[in-house]
PDB file of C-alpha atoms in Angstrom:
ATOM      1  CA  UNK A   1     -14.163  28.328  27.685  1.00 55.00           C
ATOM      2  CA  UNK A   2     -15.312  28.252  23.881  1.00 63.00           C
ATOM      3  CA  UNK A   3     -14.449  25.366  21.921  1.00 69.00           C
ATOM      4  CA  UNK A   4     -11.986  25.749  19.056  1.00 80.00           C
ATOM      5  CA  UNK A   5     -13.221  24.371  16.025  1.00 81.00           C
ATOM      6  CA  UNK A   6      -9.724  24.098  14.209  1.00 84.00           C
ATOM      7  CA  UNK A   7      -8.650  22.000  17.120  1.00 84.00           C
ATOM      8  CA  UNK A   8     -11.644  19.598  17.539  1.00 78.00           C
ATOM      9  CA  UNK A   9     -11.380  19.101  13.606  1.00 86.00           C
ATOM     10  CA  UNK A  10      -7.870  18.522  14.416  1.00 88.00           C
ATOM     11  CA  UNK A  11      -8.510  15.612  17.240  1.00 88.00           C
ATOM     12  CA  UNK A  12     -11.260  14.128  14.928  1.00 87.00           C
ATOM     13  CA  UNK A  13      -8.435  13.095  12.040  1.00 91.00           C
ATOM     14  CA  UNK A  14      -6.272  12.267  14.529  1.00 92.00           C
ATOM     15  CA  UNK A  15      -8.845   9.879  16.064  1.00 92.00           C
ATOM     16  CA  UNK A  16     -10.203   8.684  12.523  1.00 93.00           C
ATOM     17  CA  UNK A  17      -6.504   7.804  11.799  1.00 92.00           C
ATOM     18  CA  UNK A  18      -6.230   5.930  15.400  1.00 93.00           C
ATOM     19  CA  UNK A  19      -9.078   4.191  13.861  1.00 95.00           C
ATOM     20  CA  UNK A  20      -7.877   3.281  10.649  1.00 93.00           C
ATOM     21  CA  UNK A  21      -4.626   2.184  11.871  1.00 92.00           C
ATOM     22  CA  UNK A  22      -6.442  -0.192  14.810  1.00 95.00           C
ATOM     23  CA  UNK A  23      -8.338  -1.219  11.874  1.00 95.00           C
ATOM     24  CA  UNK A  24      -5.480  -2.274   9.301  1.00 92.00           C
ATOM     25  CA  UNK A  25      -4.124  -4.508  12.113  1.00 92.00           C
ATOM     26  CA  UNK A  26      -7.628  -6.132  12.824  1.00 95.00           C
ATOM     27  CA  UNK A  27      -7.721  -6.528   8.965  1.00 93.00           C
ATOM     28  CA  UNK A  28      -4.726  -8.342   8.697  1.00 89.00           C
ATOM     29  CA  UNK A  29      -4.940 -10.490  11.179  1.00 90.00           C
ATOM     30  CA  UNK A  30      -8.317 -11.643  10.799  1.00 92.00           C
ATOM     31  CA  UNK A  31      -9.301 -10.492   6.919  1.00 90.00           C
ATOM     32  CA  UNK A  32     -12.304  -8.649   5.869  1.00 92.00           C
ATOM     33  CA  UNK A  33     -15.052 -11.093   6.638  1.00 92.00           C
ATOM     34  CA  UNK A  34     -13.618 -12.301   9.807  1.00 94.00           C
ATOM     35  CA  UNK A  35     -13.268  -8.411  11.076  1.00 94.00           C
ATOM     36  CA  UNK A  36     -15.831  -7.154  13.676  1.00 95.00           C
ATOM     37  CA  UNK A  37     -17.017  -3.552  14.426  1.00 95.00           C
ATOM     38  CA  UNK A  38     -16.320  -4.223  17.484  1.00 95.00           C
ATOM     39  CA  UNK A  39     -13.103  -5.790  17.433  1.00 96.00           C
ATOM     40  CA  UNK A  40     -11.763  -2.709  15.309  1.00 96.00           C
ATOM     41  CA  UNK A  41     -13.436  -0.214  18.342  1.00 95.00           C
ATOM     42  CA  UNK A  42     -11.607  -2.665  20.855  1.00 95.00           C
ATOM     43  CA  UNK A  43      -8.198  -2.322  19.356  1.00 94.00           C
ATOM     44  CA  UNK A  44      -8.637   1.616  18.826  1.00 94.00           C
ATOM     45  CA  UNK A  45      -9.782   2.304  22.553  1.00 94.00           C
ATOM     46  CA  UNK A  46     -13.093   3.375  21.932  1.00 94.00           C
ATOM     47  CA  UNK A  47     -16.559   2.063  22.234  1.00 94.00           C
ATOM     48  CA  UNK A  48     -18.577   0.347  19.350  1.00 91.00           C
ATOM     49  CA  UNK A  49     -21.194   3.243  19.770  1.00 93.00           C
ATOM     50  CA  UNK A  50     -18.401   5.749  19.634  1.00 93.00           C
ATOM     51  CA  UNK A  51     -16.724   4.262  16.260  1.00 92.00           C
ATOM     52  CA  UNK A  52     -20.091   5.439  13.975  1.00 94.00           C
ATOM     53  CA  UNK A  53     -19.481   8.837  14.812  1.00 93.00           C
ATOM     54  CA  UNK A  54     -16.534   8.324  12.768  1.00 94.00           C
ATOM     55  CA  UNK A  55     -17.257   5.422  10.231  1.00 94.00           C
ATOM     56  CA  UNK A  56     -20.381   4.941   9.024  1.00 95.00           C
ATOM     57  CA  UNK A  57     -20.051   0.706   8.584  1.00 94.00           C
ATOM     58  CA  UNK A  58     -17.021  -1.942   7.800  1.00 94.00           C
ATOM     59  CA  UNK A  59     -16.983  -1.148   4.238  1.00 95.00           C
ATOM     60  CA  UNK A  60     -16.434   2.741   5.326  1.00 95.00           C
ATOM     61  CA  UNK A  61     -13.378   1.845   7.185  1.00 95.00           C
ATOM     62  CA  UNK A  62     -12.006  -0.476   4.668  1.00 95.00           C
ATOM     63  CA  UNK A  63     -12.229   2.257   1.860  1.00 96.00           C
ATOM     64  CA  UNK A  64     -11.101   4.947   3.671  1.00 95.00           C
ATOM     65  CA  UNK A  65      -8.025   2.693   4.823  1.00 93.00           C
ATOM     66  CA  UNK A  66      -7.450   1.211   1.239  1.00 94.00           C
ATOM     67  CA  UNK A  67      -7.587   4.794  -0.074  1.00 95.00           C
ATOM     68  CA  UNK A  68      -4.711   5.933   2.620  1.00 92.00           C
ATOM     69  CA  UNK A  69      -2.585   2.876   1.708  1.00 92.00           C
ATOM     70  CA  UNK A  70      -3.386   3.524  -1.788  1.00 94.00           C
ATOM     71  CA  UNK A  71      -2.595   7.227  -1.527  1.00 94.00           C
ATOM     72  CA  UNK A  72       0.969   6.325  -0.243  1.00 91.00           C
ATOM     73  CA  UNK A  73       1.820   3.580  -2.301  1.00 91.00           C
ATOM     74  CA  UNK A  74       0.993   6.374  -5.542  1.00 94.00           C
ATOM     75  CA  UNK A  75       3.027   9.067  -3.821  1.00 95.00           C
ATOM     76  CA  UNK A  76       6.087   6.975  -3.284  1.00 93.00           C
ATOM     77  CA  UNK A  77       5.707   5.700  -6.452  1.00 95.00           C
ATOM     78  CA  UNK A  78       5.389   9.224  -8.522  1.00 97.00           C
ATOM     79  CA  UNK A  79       8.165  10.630  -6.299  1.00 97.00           C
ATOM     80  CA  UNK A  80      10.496   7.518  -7.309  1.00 97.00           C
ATOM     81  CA  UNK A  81       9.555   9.010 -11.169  1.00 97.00           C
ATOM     82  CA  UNK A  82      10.838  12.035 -10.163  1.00 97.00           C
ATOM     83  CA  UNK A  83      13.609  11.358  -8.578  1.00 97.00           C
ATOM     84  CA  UNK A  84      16.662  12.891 -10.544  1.00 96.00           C
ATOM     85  CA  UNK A  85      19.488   9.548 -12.448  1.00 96.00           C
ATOM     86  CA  UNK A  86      19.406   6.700 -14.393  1.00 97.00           C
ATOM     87  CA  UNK A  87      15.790   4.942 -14.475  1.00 97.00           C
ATOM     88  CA  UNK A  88      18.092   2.114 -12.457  1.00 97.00           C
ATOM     89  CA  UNK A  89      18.453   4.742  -9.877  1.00 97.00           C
ATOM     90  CA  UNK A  90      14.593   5.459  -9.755  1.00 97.00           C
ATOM     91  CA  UNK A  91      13.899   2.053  -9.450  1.00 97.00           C
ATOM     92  CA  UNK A  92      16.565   1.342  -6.551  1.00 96.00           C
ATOM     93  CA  UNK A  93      14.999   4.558  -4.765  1.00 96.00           C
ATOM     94  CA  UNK A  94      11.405   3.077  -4.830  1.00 95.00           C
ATOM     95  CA  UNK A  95      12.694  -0.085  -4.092  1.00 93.00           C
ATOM     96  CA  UNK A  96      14.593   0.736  -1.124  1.00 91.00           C
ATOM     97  CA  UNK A  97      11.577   2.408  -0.054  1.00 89.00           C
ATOM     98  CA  UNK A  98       8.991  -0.188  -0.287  1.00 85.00           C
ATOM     99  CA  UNK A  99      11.695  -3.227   1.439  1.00 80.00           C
ATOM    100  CA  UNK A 100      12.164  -0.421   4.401  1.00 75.00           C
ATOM    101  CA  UNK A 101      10.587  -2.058   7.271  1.00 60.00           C
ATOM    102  CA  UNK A 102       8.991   1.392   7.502  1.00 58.00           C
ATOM    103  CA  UNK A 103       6.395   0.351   4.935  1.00 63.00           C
ATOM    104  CA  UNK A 104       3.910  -1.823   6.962  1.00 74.00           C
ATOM    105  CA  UNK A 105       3.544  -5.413   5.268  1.00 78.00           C
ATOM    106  CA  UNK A 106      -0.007  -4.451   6.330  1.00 84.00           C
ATOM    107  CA  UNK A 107      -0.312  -2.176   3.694  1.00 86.00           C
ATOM    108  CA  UNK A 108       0.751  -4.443   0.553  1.00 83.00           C
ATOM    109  CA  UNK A 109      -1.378  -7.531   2.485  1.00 83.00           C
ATOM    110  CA  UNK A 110      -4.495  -5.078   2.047  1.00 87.00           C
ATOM    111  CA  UNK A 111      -3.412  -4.376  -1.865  1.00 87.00           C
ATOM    112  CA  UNK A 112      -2.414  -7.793  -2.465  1.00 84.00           C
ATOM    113  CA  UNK A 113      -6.306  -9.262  -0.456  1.00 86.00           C
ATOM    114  CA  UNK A 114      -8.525  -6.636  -1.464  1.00 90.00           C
ATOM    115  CA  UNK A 115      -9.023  -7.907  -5.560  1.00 88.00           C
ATOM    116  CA  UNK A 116      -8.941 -11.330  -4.657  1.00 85.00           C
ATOM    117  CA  UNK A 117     -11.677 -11.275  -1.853  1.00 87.00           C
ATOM    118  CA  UNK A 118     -15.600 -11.918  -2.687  1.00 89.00           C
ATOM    119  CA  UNK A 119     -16.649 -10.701   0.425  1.00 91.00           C
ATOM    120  CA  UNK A 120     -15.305  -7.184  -0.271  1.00 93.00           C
ATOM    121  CA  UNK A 121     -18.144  -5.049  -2.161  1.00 93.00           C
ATOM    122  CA  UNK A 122     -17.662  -5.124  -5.988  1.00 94.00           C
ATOM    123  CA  UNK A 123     -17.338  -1.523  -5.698  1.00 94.00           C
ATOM    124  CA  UNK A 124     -14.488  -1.095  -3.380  1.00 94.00           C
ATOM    125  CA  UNK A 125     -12.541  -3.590  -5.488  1.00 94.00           C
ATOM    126  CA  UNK A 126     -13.355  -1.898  -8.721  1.00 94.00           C
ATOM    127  CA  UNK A 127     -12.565   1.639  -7.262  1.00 95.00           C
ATOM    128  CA  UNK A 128      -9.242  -0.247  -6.184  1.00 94.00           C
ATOM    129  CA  UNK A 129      -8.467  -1.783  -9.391  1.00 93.00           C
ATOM    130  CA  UNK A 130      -8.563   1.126 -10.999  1.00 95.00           C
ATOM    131  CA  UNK A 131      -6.324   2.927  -8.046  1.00 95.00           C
ATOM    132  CA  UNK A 132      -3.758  -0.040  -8.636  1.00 93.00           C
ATOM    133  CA  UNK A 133      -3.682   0.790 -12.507  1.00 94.00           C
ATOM    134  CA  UNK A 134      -3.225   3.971 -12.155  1.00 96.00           C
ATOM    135  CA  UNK A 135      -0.563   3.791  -9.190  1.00 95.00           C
ATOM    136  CA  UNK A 136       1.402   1.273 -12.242  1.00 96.00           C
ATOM    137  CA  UNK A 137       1.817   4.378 -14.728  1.00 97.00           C
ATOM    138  CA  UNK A 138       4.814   6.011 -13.176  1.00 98.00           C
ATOM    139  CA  UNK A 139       6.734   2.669 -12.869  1.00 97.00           C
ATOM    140  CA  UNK A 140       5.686   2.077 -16.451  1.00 97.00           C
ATOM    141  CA  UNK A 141       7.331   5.388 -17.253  1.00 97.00           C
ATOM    142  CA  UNK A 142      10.578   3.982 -15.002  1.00 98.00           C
ATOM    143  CA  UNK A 143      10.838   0.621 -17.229  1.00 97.00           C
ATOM    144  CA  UNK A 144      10.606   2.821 -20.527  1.00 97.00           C
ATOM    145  CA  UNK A 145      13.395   4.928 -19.212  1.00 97.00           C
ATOM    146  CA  UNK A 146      15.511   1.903 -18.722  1.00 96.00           C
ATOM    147  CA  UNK A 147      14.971   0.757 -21.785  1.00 95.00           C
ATOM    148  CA  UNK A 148      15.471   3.897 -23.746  1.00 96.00           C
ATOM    149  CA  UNK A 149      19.249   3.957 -21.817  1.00 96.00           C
ATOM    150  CA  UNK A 150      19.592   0.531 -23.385  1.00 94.00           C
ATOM    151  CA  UNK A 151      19.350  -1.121 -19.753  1.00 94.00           C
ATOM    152  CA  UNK A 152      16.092  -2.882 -19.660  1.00 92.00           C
ATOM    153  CA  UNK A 153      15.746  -6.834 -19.788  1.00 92.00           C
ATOM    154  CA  UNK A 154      13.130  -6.642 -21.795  1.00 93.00           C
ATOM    155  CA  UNK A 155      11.264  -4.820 -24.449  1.00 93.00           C
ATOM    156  CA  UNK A 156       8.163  -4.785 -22.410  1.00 96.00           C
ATOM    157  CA  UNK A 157       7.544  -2.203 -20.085  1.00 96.00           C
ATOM    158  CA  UNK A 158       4.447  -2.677 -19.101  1.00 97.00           C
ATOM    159  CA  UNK A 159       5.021  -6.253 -17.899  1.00 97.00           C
ATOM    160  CA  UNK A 160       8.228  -5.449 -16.054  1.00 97.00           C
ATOM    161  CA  UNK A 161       6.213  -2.719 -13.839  1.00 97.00           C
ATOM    162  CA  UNK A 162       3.682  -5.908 -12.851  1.00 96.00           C
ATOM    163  CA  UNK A 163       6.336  -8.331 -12.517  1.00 96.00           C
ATOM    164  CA  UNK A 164       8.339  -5.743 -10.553  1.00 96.00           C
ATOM    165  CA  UNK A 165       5.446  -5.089  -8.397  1.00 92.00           C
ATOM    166  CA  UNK A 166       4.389  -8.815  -8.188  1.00 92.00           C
ATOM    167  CA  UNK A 167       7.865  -9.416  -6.684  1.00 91.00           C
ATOM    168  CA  UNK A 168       7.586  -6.731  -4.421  1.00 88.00           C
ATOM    169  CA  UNK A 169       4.153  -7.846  -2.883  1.00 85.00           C
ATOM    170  CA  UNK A 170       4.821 -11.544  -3.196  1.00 86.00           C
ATOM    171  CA  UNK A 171       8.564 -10.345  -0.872  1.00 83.00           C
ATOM    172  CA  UNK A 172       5.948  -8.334   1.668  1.00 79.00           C
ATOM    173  CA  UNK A 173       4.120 -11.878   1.721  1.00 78.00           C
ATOM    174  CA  UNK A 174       6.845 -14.046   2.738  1.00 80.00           C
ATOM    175  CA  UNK A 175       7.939 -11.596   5.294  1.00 76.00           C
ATOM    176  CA  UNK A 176       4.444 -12.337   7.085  1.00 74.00           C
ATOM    177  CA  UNK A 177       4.619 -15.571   6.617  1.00 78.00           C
ATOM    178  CA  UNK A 178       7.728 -16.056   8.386  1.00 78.00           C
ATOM    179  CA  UNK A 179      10.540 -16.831   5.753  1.00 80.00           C
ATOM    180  CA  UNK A 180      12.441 -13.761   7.862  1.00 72.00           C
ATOM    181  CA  UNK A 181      15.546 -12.650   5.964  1.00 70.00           C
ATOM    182  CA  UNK A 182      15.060 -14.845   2.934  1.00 69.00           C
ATOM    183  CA  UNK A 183      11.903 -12.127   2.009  1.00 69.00           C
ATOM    184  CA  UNK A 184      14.383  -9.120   2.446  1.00 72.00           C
ATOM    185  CA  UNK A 185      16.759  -9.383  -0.589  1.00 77.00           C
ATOM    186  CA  UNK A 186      19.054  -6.150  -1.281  1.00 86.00           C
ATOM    187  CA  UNK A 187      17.464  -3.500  -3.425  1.00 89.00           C
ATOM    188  CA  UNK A 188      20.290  -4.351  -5.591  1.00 92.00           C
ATOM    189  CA  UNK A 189      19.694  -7.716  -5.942  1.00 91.00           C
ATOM    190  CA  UNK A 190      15.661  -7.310  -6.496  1.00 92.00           C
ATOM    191  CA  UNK A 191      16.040  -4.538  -9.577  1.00 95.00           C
ATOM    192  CA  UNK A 192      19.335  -6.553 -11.146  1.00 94.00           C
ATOM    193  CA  UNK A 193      16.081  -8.717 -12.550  1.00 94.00           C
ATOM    194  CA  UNK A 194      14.668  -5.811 -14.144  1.00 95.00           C
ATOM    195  CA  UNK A 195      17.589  -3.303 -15.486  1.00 94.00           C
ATOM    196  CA  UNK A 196      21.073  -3.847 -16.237  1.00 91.00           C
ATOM    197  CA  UNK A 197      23.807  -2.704 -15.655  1.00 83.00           C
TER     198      UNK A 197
END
């Protein structure tokens, strides 16, 4: 029988994305330095050998899986802008969103590690910081909204979106770290801080 290129291309991504996800979880738990080839192949089901058909190296995986978790995060984010209300509504949407258990707390632990970590190539974290800035702009847009309704708590938009999004990843760590309920505030109660009522 021939072989169907649509559907091998079709297996790869699905493989490449078993990989990345057996990856993200090897990340967490152990960080970037402490993560092994191997370990990652272990998780994923396949052999060590197997893995560099896929990924060239560690840094490979990383970036592809920081570009996937940086992908979402902007997508959620722009559709949040988009969303039609108030700019308190767009912020409760994106907020209820990210505090969704359906957002892995892996994915904010690899935003959160990946600028602070020597041991990931300067490139990677550059390429990321500039992701991360860029990923800011529609909540920037959100806080100028708010405070052209006369809602914001501030007159800064720009430093609302970070502190916004520093409460949101500094939340995702507590969860991890075990403070349970105490890291999973209403969406309510976590944009109150930023817009009025």
């Amino acid at each position: 029988m021939p072989r169907n290129p649509e559907k091998d291309q079709q297996l790869r991504e699905q493989r490449k994305q078993q990989i990345l996800q057996s990856a993200l979880q090897v990340f967490f738990r152990k960080g970037y330095s402490g993560a092994k080839v191997s370990e990652i192949a272990s998780e994923a089901g396949i052999s060590h050998a197997n893995l560099y058909n896929f990924y060239k190296s560690k840094d490979d995986m990383y970036e592809a899986l920081l570009d996937y978790v940086q992908d979402f995060y902007g997508q959620l984010t722009i559709e949040a802008s988009r969303q039609l209300g108030s700019a308190k509504e767009k912020l409760l949407w994106h907020c209820r969103h990210l505090l969704n258990s359906s957002v892995k707390v892996e994915y904010i632990y690899l935003i959160v590690q990946t600028p602070s970590s020597d041991s990931i190539p300067e490139n990677i974290r550059s390429k990321a910081a500039a992701k991360a800035r860029e990923n800011l702009e529609p909540l920037i847009r959100i806080m100028q909204e708010s405070h052209r309704e006369g809602k914001a708590v501030s007159d800064q938009p720009e430093m609302m979106a970070l502190c916004y999004l520093s409460l949101i990843q500094g939340l995702a760590v507590c969860r991890f770290r075990g403070f349970g309920e105490l890291s999973q505030p209403l969406p309510e109660e976590v944009v109150r801080f930023f817009i009025a009522d």
